[in-house]
mmCIF file of C-alpha atoms in Angstrom:
data_model
loop_
_atom_site.group_PDB
_atom_site.id
_atom_site.type_symbol
_atom_site.label_atom_id
_atom_site.label_comp_id
_atom_site.label_asym_id
_atom_site.label_seq_id
_atom_site.Cartn_x
_atom_site.Cartn_y
_atom_site.Cartn_z
ATOM 1 C CA MET X 411 -4.497 2.399 20.176
ATOM 2 C CA ARG X 412 -7.093 0.802 17.926
ATOM 3 C CA PHE X 413 -6.553 -0.016 14.247
ATOM 4 C CA ALA X 414 -8.996 -0.389 11.374
ATOM 5 C CA CYS X 415 -8.240 -3.036 8.748
ATOM 6 C CA LEU X 416 -9.615 -2.785 5.229
ATOM 7 C CA PHE X 417 -10.039 -5.381 2.498
ATOM 8 C CA SER X 418 -11.231 -4.501 -1.007
ATOM 9 C CA SER X 419 -12.798 -7.685 -2.371
ATOM 10 C CA TYR X 420 -13.554 -8.874 -5.892
ATOM 11 C CA ASN X 421 -14.593 -12.493 -6.539
ATOM 12 C CA ASN X 422 -12.133 -13.741 -3.926
ATOM 13 C CA TYR X 423 -14.132 -14.217 -0.723
ATOM 14 C CA CYS X 424 -12.759 -17.723 -0.240
ATOM 15 C CA LEU X 425 -9.456 -16.095 0.677
ATOM 16 C CA PHE X 426 -10.859 -14.745 3.938
ATOM 17 C CA ASP X 427 -11.433 -18.008 5.790
ATOM 18 C CA LYS X 428 -9.184 -20.274 3.723
ATOM 19 C CA LEU X 429 -6.119 -18.041 3.618
ATOM 20 C CA TRP X 430 -5.977 -14.752 5.558
ATOM 21 C CA PHE X 431 -7.710 -15.763 8.786
ATOM 22 C CA LYS X 432 -6.258 -19.258 8.566
ATOM 23 C CA ASN X 433 -2.663 -17.998 8.365
ATOM 24 C CA ASN X 434 -2.728 -14.644 10.142
ATOM 25 C CA LYS X 435 -0.412 -14.829 13.158
ATOM 26 C CA SER X 436 -1.530 -11.607 14.867
ATOM 27 C CA ASP X 437 -3.930 -10.951 17.711
ATOM 28 C CA LEU X 438 -6.894 -9.042 16.251
ATOM 29 C CA GLU X 439 -8.403 -7.940 19.564
ATOM 30 C CA LYS X 440 -7.619 -4.240 18.988
ATOM 31 C CA THR X 441 -8.710 -4.179 15.359
ATOM 32 C CA ILE X 442 -11.991 -3.494 13.604
ATOM 33 C CA ILE X 443 -12.089 -5.131 10.177
ATOM 34 C CA PHE X 444 -13.911 -3.754 7.131
ATOM 35 C CA ASN X 445 -14.755 -5.132 3.714
ATOM 36 C CA VAL X 446 -15.810 -3.240 0.601
ATOM 37 C CA ASP X 447 -16.972 -5.162 -2.461
ATOM 38 C CA CYS X 448 -15.790 -4.055 -5.907
ATOM 39 C CA GLY X 449 -18.629 -5.643 -7.905
ATOM 40 C CA SER X 450 -18.326 -9.388 -7.326
ATOM 41 C CA ASN X 451 -20.515 -11.956 -9.070
ATOM 42 C CA GLU X 452 -23.587 -13.557 -7.496
ATOM 43 C CA GLN X 453 -21.754 -16.672 -6.326
ATOM 44 C CA ASN X 454 -19.167 -14.602 -4.457
ATOM 45 C CA ILE X 455 -21.799 -12.335 -2.959
ATOM 46 C CA LYS X 456 -23.449 -15.427 -1.469
ATOM 47 C CA TYR X 457 -20.072 -16.475 -0.046
ATOM 48 C CA ARG X 458 -19.632 -12.965 1.334
ATOM 49 C CA ASN X 459 -23.014 -13.017 3.035
ATOM 50 C CA ALA X 460 -22.183 -16.337 4.689
ATOM 51 C CA ILE X 461 -18.614 -15.622 5.789
ATOM 52 C CA LEU X 462 -18.283 -12.010 6.921
ATOM 53 C CA LYS X 463 -20.486 -12.048 10.015
ATOM 54 C CA PRO X 464 -18.839 -15.118 11.618
ATOM 55 C CA LEU X 465 -15.474 -13.431 11.052
ATOM 56 C CA ASN X 466 -16.764 -10.214 12.655
ATOM 57 C CA ILE X 467 -16.153 -8.146 9.511
ATOM 58 C CA VAL X 468 -18.087 -4.930 8.882
ATOM 59 C CA ASP X 469 -19.332 -4.832 5.289
ATOM 60 C CA LEU X 470 -19.526 -1.342 3.776
ATOM 61 C CA LYS X 471 -21.435 -0.499 0.612
ATOM 62 C CA VAL X 472 -19.896 1.840 -1.978
ATOM 63 C CA GLU X 473 -22.046 2.648 -4.997
ATOM 64 C CA ASP X 474 -19.890 5.066 -7.017
ATOM 65 C CA ASN X 475 -16.299 4.292 -8.023
ATOM 66 C CA LYS X 476 -16.697 0.965 -6.253
ATOM 67 C CA LYS X 477 -13.398 -0.397 -7.636
ATOM 68 C CA SER X 478 -11.372 2.509 -6.258
ATOM 69 C CA THR X 479 -9.366 1.655 -3.148
ATOM 70 C CA GLN X 480 -9.043 5.330 -2.258
ATOM 71 C CA LYS X 481 -12.846 5.535 -2.302
ATOM 72 C CA HIS X 482 -12.897 2.590 0.100
ATOM 73 C CA ILE X 483 -10.524 4.408 2.467
ATOM 74 C CA GLN X 484 -12.955 7.324 2.462
ATOM 75 C CA ALA X 485 -15.822 4.955 3.266
ATOM 76 C CA VAL X 486 -14.002 3.491 6.278
ATOM 77 C CA ASP X 487 -12.961 6.940 7.468
ATOM 78 C CA SER X 488 -16.571 8.134 7.297
ATOM 79 C CA TYR X 489 -17.845 5.071 9.184
ATOM 80 C CA LEU X 490 -15.318 5.594 11.969
ATOM 81 C CA SER X 491 -16.236 9.273 12.275
ATOM 82 C CA GLU X 492 -19.995 8.720 12.162
ATOM 83 C CA ASN X 493 -19.775 6.002 14.825
ATOM 84 C CA HIS X 494 -17.370 7.975 17.024
ATOM 85 C CA ILE X 495 -14.735 5.258 16.921
ATOM 86 C CA GLU X 496 -11.294 6.459 17.951
ATOM 87 C CA CYS X 497 -8.812 5.142 15.430
ATOM 88 C CA ASP X 498 -5.903 7.010 13.829
ATOM 89 C CA TRP X 499 -4.740 4.449 11.271
ATOM 90 C CA ILE X 500 -6.411 2.376 8.545
ATOM 91 C CA VAL X 501 -4.348 -0.662 7.549
ATOM 92 C CA LEU X 502 -5.130 -2.097 4.120
ATOM 93 C CA PHE X 503 -4.322 -5.736 3.388
ATOM 94 C CA GLN X 504 -4.500 -7.727 0.214
ATOM 95 C CA HIS X 505 -6.225 -11.035 0.922
ATOM 96 C CA ASP X 506 -3.005 -13.000 0.392
ATOM 97 C CA CYS X 507 -0.907 -10.819 2.708
ATOM 98 C CA TYR X 508 -1.091 -11.262 6.475
ATOM 99 C CA PRO X 509 0.958 -10.394 9.596
ATOM 100 C CA GLU X 510 3.675 -12.875 10.506
ATOM 101 C CA GLN X 511 4.067 -11.814 14.143
ATOM 102 C CA LYS X 512 1.662 -12.552 16.980
ATOM 103 C CA ASP X 513 2.435 -9.168 18.550
ATOM 104 C CA PHE X 514 2.279 -7.327 15.207
ATOM 105 C CA TRP X 515 -0.291 -4.783 16.398
ATOM 106 C CA SER X 516 1.409 -3.983 19.698
ATOM 107 C CA LEU X 517 4.716 -3.654 17.863
ATOM 108 C CA LEU X 518 3.081 -1.290 15.379
ATOM 109 C CA GLU X 519 1.537 0.708 18.208
ATOM 110 C CA ASN X 520 4.930 1.050 19.911
ATOM 111 C CA LYS X 521 6.610 2.045 16.663
ATOM 112 C CA LEU X 522 4.012 4.709 15.952
ATOM 113 C CA SER X 523 4.318 6.024 19.514
ATOM 114 C CA SER X 524 8.067 6.380 18.986
ATOM 115 C CA ILE X 525 7.474 8.812 16.098
ATOM 116 C CA GLU X 526 4.540 10.640 17.709
ATOM 117 C CA LYS X 527 6.201 14.041 17.290
ATOM 118 C CA TYR X 528 6.118 13.463 13.509
ATOM 119 C CA LYS X 529 2.455 12.386 13.408
ATOM 120 C CA ASP X 530 1.625 15.152 10.913
ATOM 121 C CA LYS X 531 4.702 14.408 8.802
ATOM 122 C CA VAL X 532 4.032 10.694 8.212
ATOM 123 C CA GLY X 533 1.094 9.767 6.025
ATOM 124 C CA VAL X 534 1.825 6.160 5.060
ATOM 125 C CA VAL X 535 3.572 3.285 6.848
ATOM 126 C CA GLY X 536 4.778 0.059 5.278
ATOM 127 C CA PHE X 537 6.442 -3.147 6.391
ATOM 128 C CA LYS X 538 8.849 -5.834 5.315
ATOM 129 C CA VAL X 539 6.865 -7.892 2.797
ATOM 130 C CA LEU X 540 7.942 -11.499 2.256
ATOM 131 C CA ASP X 541 7.777 -12.993 -1.255
ATOM 132 C CA VAL X 542 7.766 -9.811 -3.351
ATOM 133 C CA PRO X 543 8.272 -10.026 -6.276
ATOM 134 C CA GLN X 544 6.066 -13.068 -5.933
ATOM 135 C CA ASN X 545 6.778 -16.761 -6.378
ATOM 136 C CA LEU X 546 10.512 -16.516 -7.056
ATOM 137 C CA ASN X 547 13.045 -19.156 -6.077
ATOM 138 C CA PRO X 548 14.976 -18.284 -3.999
ATOM 139 C CA ARG X 549 12.392 -16.095 -2.299
ATOM 140 C CA GLN X 550 12.803 -12.320 -2.453
ATOM 141 C CA ASP X 551 11.491 -9.805 0.070
ATOM 142 C CA SER X 552 10.760 -6.094 -0.319
ATOM 143 C CA TYR X 553 10.359 -2.974 1.805
ATOM 144 C CA GLY X 554 8.627 -0.665 -0.655
ATOM 145 C CA ARG X 555 8.563 0.626 -4.219
ATOM 146 C CA GLY X 556 10.441 3.313 -6.067
ATOM 147 C CA ASN X 557 11.714 4.601 -9.378
ATOM 148 C CA ILE X 558 13.527 7.802 -8.495
ATOM 149 C CA ILE X 559 16.499 7.104 -6.229
ATOM 150 C CA ASN X 560 19.802 6.476 -8.012
ATOM 151 C CA GLY X 561 21.177 2.934 -8.173
ATOM 152 C CA HIS X 562 17.837 1.235 -7.817
ATOM 153 C CA TYR X 563 14.309 1.124 -9.175
ATOM 154 C CA GLY X 564 11.339 -1.159 -8.827
ATOM 155 C CA TRP X 565 10.908 -2.989 -5.532
ATOM 156 C CA TYR X 566 13.043 -1.940 -2.559
ATOM 157 C CA LYS X 567 14.835 -5.291 -2.297
ATOM 158 C CA ASP X 568 18.432 -6.505 -1.932
ATOM 159 C CA LEU X 569 19.212 -3.325 -0.011
ATOM 160 C CA PRO X 570 22.389 -2.617 1.984
ATOM 161 C CA LYS X 571 22.119 -4.134 5.486
ATOM 162 C CA GLU X 572 21.771 -0.689 7.095
ATOM 163 C CA TYR X 573 18.168 -0.596 5.878
ATOM 164 C CA SER X 574 17.047 -3.746 7.698
ATOM 165 C CA GLN X 575 18.791 -2.518 10.863
ATOM 166 C CA ALA X 576 17.130 0.914 10.865
ATOM 167 C CA GLU X 577 14.245 1.786 13.194
ATOM 168 C CA HIS X 578 12.471 3.167 10.133
ATOM 169 C CA PHE X 579 13.327 4.756 6.803
ATOM 170 C CA VAL X 580 11.658 6.927 4.185
ATOM 171 C CA VAL X 581 10.636 5.310 0.887
ATOM 172 C CA GLU X 582 9.228 6.685 -2.331
ATOM 173 C CA SER X 583 6.116 4.595 -1.727
ATOM 174 C CA THR X 584 5.262 1.559 0.375
ATOM 175 C CA ALA X 585 4.452 -1.949 -0.876
ATOM 176 C CA TRP X 586 0.701 -1.872 -1.446
ATOM 177 C CA MET X 587 0.053 -5.444 -0.227
ATOM 178 C CA ALA X 588 -0.031 -4.095 3.338
ATOM 179 C CA VAL X 589 -0.184 -0.341 3.954
ATOM 180 C CA ALA X 590 -1.133 1.784 6.968
ATOM 181 C CA ILE X 591 -2.781 5.130 6.204
ATOM 182 C CA ASN X 592 -2.814 8.062 8.634
ATOM 183 C CA ARG X 593 -6.498 9.086 8.659
ATOM 184 C CA LYS X 594 -5.913 12.726 9.569
ATOM 185 C CA VAL X 595 -3.205 13.192 6.962
ATOM 186 C CA PHE X 596 -5.310 11.425 4.326
ATOM 187 C CA ARG X 597 -8.322 13.670 4.973
ATOM 188 C CA GLU X 598 -6.310 16.880 5.019
ATOM 189 C CA HIS X 599 -3.711 16.311 2.314
ATOM 190 C CA VAL X 600 -4.837 13.631 -0.157
ATOM 191 C CA LYS X 601 -7.227 14.372 -2.991
ATOM 192 C CA PRO X 602 -8.733 10.934 -3.680
ATOM 193 C CA ASP X 603 -8.118 9.881 -7.252
ATOM 194 C CA TYR X 604 -10.641 7.300 -8.399
ATOM 195 C CA ASN X 605 -8.723 6.566 -11.602
ATOM 196 C CA PHE X 606 -6.377 4.297 -9.641
ATOM 197 C CA CYS X 607 -8.193 1.093 -8.739
ATOM 198 C CA LEU X 608 -6.202 -2.062 -8.053
ATOM 199 C CA ASN X 609 -2.907 -0.662 -9.344
ATOM 200 C CA LEU X 610 -0.894 2.387 -8.244
ATOM 201 C CA TRP X 611 -3.517 3.601 -5.751
ATOM 202 C CA GLY X 612 -0.998 3.339 -2.905
ATOM 203 C CA ASP X 613 1.811 4.881 -4.925
ATOM 204 C CA ASP X 614 -0.496 7.764 -5.820
ATOM 205 C CA ILE X 615 -1.204 8.452 -2.146
ATOM 206 C CA SER X 616 2.515 8.431 -1.335
ATOM 207 C CA HIS X 617 3.374 10.671 -4.274
ATOM 208 C CA GLN X 618 0.643 13.167 -3.442
ATOM 209 C CA LEU X 619 2.146 13.349 0.043
ATOM 210 C CA ASN X 620 5.740 13.422 -1.228
ATOM 211 C CA CYS X 621 4.842 16.607 -3.088
ATOM 212 C CA LYS X 622 3.703 18.090 0.241
ATOM 213 C CA ASN X 623 6.809 16.813 2.084
ATOM 214 C CA ILE X 624 4.858 14.282 4.136
ATOM 215 C CA CYS X 625 6.723 10.993 4.424
ATOM 216 C CA SER X 626 5.971 7.388 3.588
ATOM 217 C CA ILE X 627 8.084 5.222 5.866
ATOM 218 C CA VAL X 628 8.791 1.556 6.502
ATOM 219 C CA PHE X 629 9.269 -0.264 9.801
ATOM 220 C CA PRO X 630 11.636 -3.020 8.578
ATOM 221 C CA ASP X 631 11.201 -5.317 11.582
ATOM 222 C CA LEU X 632 7.428 -5.545 11.181
ATOM 223 C CA ILE X 633 6.774 -8.457 8.849
ATOM 224 C CA VAL X 634 3.893 -9.485 6.605
ATOM 225 C CA ASN X 635 3.799 -12.477 4.269
ATOM 226 C CA HIS X 636 2.595 -12.109 0.695
ATOM 227 C CA ASP X 637 1.381 -15.694 0.251
ATOM 228 C CA SER X 638 0.442 -15.648 -3.425
ATOM 229 C CA ARG X 639 1.099 -19.376 -3.864
ATOM 230 C CA ALA X 640 -1.663 -20.169 -1.373
ATOM 231 C CA LYS X 641 -3.972 -17.841 -3.281
ATOM 232 C CA ASN X 642 -3.154 -19.545 -6.574
ATOM 233 C CA LEU X 643 -3.885 -22.970 -5.065
ATOM 234 C CA LEU X 644 -7.366 -21.686 -4.182
ATOM 235 C CA GLY X 645 -7.967 -20.823 -7.835
ATOM 236 C CA ILE X 646 -7.379 -17.062 -7.614
ATOM 237 C CA ALA X 647 -5.028 -15.675 -10.275
ATOM 238 C CA ASN X 648 -2.321 -13.133 -9.612
ATOM 239 C CA SER X 649 -2.991 -9.506 -10.441
ATOM 240 C CA PRO X 650 -2.744 -7.599 -12.652
ATOM 241 C CA ASP X 651 -1.941 -9.849 -15.607
ATOM 242 C CA LYS X 652 -4.723 -12.433 -15.347
ATOM 243 C CA SER X 653 -7.311 -10.863 -13.088
ATOM 244 C CA THR X 654 -10.918 -10.510 -14.281
ATOM 245 C CA PHE X 655 -10.891 -7.289 -12.255
ATOM 246 C CA HIS X 656 -9.409 -5.642 -15.333
ATOM 247 C CA GLN X 657 -11.127 -7.725 -17.992
ATOM 248 C CA THR X 658 -14.550 -6.493 -16.873
ATOM 249 C CA ASP X 659 -13.473 -2.846 -16.594
ATOM 250 C CA PRO X 660 -10.898 -1.549 -19.119
ATOM 251 C CA LYS X 661 -10.465 1.681 -17.150
ATOM 252 C CA ALA X 662 -9.036 -0.305 -14.253
ATOM 253 C CA TYR X 663 -5.971 -1.214 -16.340
ATOM 254 C CA GLN X 664 -5.159 2.284 -17.619
ATOM 255 C CA HIS X 665 -3.239 3.241 -14.484
ATOM 256 C CA HIS X 666 0.013 3.954 -16.351
ATOM 257 C CA LYS X 667 -1.824 6.384 -18.646
ATOM 258 C CA PHE X 668 -3.425 8.152 -15.699
ATOM 259 C CA TRP X 669 -0.072 8.341 -13.888
ATOM 260 C CA LYS X 670 1.709 9.949 -16.838
ATOM 261 C CA GLU X 671 -1.061 12.513 -17.268
ATOM 262 C CA LYS X 672 -0.981 13.377 -13.572
ATOM 263 C CA TYR X 673 2.727 13.334 -12.737
ATOM 264 C CA GLY X 674 4.427 13.887 -16.102
ATOM 265 C CA TRP X 675 6.463 10.654 -16.170
ATOM 266 C CA ARG X 676 5.750 6.953 -16.477
ATOM 267 C CA TRP X 677 5.677 4.717 -13.419
ATOM 268 C CA GLY X 678 7.804 1.561 -13.412
ATOM 269 C CA MET X 679 10.034 -0.126 -15.931
ATOM 270 C CA ARG X 680 7.153 -1.214 -18.198
ATOM 271 C CA ASP X 681 3.390 -0.963 -18.688
ATOM 272 C CA GLY X 682 2.520 -4.312 -17.148
ATOM 273 C CA PRO X 683 3.782 -7.842 -17.963
ATOM 274 C CA GLY X 684 5.330 -8.031 -21.414
ATOM 275 C CA GLY X 685 5.466 -4.265 -21.868
ATOM 276 C CA THR X 686 8.388 -2.391 -23.390
ATOM 277 C CA HIS X 687 11.130 -1.660 -20.866
ATOM 278 C CA ARG X 688 12.006 1.936 -20.013
ATOM 279 C CA ASN X 689 13.977 3.971 -17.461
ATOM 280 C CA PRO X 690 11.521 5.681 -15.074
ATOM 281 C CA ARG X 691 14.262 7.625 -13.259
ATOM 282 C CA GLU X 692 15.335 9.141 -16.560
ATOM 283 C CA GLU X 693 11.746 10.103 -17.365
ATOM 284 C CA PHE X 694 11.355 11.659 -13.925
ATOM 285 C CA GLY X 695 14.551 13.639 -14.499
ATOM 286 C CA ASN X 696 12.965 15.240 -17.554
ATOM 287 C CA VAL X 697 10.301 16.864 -15.358
ATOM 288 C CA LEU X 698 12.423 17.313 -12.232
ATOM 289 C CA GLN X 699 11.759 21.067 -12.088
ATOM 290 C CA LYS X 700 8.152 20.320 -11.098
ATOM 291 C CA TYR X 701 9.427 18.614 -7.951
ATOM 292 C CA TYR X 702 12.099 21.003 -6.658
ATOM 293 C CA GLY X 703 12.037 21.230 -2.875
ATOM 294 C CA THR X 704 10.043 18.020 -2.387
ATOM 295 C CA ILE X 705 10.784 14.565 -1.011
ATOM 296 C CA ASN X 706 10.972 13.262 -4.571
ATOM 297 C CA HIS X 707 13.671 15.828 -5.352
ATOM 298 C CA VAL X 708 15.676 14.652 -2.328
ATOM 299 C CA LEU X 709 15.331 11.010 -3.329
ATOM 300 C CA TYR X 710 16.378 11.753 -6.904
ATOM 301 C CA ASN X 711 19.627 13.306 -5.635
ATOM 302 C CA ARG X 712 20.516 10.298 -3.471
ATOM 303 C CA HIS X 713 22.001 6.884 -4.222
ATOM 304 C CA ILE X 714 20.547 3.780 -2.611
ATOM 305 C CA ASN X 715 23.987 3.066 -1.133
ATOM 306 C CA ASP X 716 23.900 6.384 0.742
ATOM 307 C CA GLY X 717 21.867 4.460 3.299
ATOM 308 C CA PRO X 718 18.443 4.822 4.919
ATOM 309 C CA VAL X 719 16.941 8.252 5.576
ATOM 310 C CA SER X 720 14.969 8.756 8.794
ATOM 311 C CA ILE X 721 12.083 11.209 9.114
ATOM 312 C CA ASP X 722 14.282 13.647 11.005
ATOM 313 C CA HIS X 723 17.037 13.345 8.402
ATOM 314 C CA MET X 724 14.553 13.922 5.587
ATOM 315 C CA MET X 725 13.211 17.061 7.279
ATOM 316 C CA ARG X 726 16.763 18.416 7.504
ATOM 317 C CA LEU X 727 17.501 17.569 3.883
ATOM 318 C CA LEU X 728 14.402 19.501 2.830
ATOM 319 C CA LYS X 729 15.505 22.721 4.533
#
């Protein structure tokens, strides 16, 4: 099984050779790596031109909606199809998030093979992500994101031990720092939404699929490290609060507005750092009737302490 990796880059090309490739523990022999630029400045474009070829990275050009990650997924999917490259999964990494295991890709291949009979019922796969939320002491780790399930909202962290011991479990959405997208499911069931750029693009994919009863799952024993401290030391600020990605394009920071218009409730406990706190589960409950019979409805009626839900269990709960 071959995997495609995708990076969406914006004025951060130093992170390729000085962070991701320097710290990545995995064997990349079975991967083909892509980059799409989001409108970087001249200095970074020069860095890009110098660094990508030695790292064997395919650079794709996107002219319209160039800051949209979902547009970038489409670009990679088209390249793979046009070049007759067999590859079922596109794995998106943030530049400060890399695999921690040497056999990461073979482990992922084995895990995906174990759920082959559900290949049309799983659209997104996530992992255990170290250091999320970022830069806390002691360190915290997360398995995904969610607002709906009772007893928990925000990052899927500090979960009952049954979650870490599960082969896999269904989440509301995966942690966007490292996300695997099922190409076939994406093409057939996701309507790309270019309003979501750096923020909520992954959650939007999961929620589109949740509404069609196609799962987002996590393999908790596959590990990636979100090394934001290393990124900061290289002079790259954390997103979204200080990133010029948003300062140069106001639309890119209106993701909460777009989410409310699309789904009828507000994502997360606040609109970015310093925003007014709210209860997203309560807001979702106000529009619950729109989601009857969907994965989101099932999650809303469960408590986090009920334990992990497998794909098979979710399919039975939906009947």
